């Protein structure tokens, strides 16, 4: 009965047993998880608040003089109850082993890393890797390398949302100093940051927990990330068009002019091209949306299809 759920078990009640026949048949199968756009719980107001916070935060964090600029983040963190931790884990790349951090910042990060996989190395001095209170947190942030985060690589997810507590994560790509001489060839790495915040009366947030995860990336991994991101963005666009389709159906909009106008808004195309796309889809709004997204990704839509 147990092996029906865990077919690869080879020890039950301290007794050795054989894995269930066929347990490893799917070992080489790679199942790509479904693509999901950033999740905000369908709350447009919450989305705008989170995005405004992150834009403002990283503009300060990535400023030209990071030490001076990051000091101003003290007002963002709870004076006595905030906490900051970070974790570094360089992942294995198939065929080339573990990816290495591209510069000397690795030695700085590893001394702070709160990675549970290496708990035997830091358990005795754990307090040296935890930072409490706004002053302590910001003091540590000021010591960290200068960075450039790439907003176009961000993917944001809301984990928990209540009137008094909000948890959300942002992941993406960043470059650390020393920066590449050419902005066209930066050395990018992966980051994920999870913020636990409480709302302020002015509509902003007070951070009570800030968890940073870093991982080195080689060029192949960066390309895969960008590919996944483009698919995710396409999935988000499809979802938006599907929502628009539902809205059109609920409103019982049968007038072609109104449908064209709506498709212009959702696709960004001029009316003539929006009408062509809708006609090709036999006025099926959802099909038209898929046709538009596919053509756009393949670069088959000319510039005149959009307002100049």
PDB file of C-alpha atoms in Angstrom, residues 156-160 166-170 193-197:
ATOM      1  CA  UNK A 156       6.207  38.752  -8.858  1.00  0.00           C
ATOM      2  CA  UNK A 157       3.972  36.453  -6.822  1.00  0.00           C
ATOM      3  CA  UNK A 158       1.702  37.249  -3.898  1.00  0.00           C
ATOM      4  CA  UNK A 159       1.969  34.483  -1.301  1.00  0.00           C
ATOM      5  CA  UNK A 160      -0.387  35.816   1.376  1.00  0.00           C
ATOM      6  CA  UNK A 166       1.214  40.823   3.026  1.00  0.00           C
ATOM      7  CA  UNK A 167       3.877  38.415   1.757  1.00  0.00           C
ATOM      8  CA  UNK A 168       5.152  38.602  -1.802  1.00  0.00           C
ATOM      9  CA  UNK A 169       8.236  37.516  -3.719  1.00  0.00           C
ATOM     10  CA  UNK A 170      10.091  38.976  -6.675  1.00  0.00           C
ATOM     11  CA  UNK A 193      13.575  38.230  -2.651  1.00  0.00           C
ATOM     12  CA  UNK A 194      10.642  37.587  -0.347  1.00  0.00           C
ATOM     13  CA  UNK A 195       9.181  40.524   1.553  1.00  0.00           C
ATOM     14  CA  UNK A 196       6.801  40.235   4.490  1.00  0.00           C
ATOM     15  CA  UNK A 197       5.218  43.638   5.058  1.00  0.00           C
TER      16      UNK A 197
END
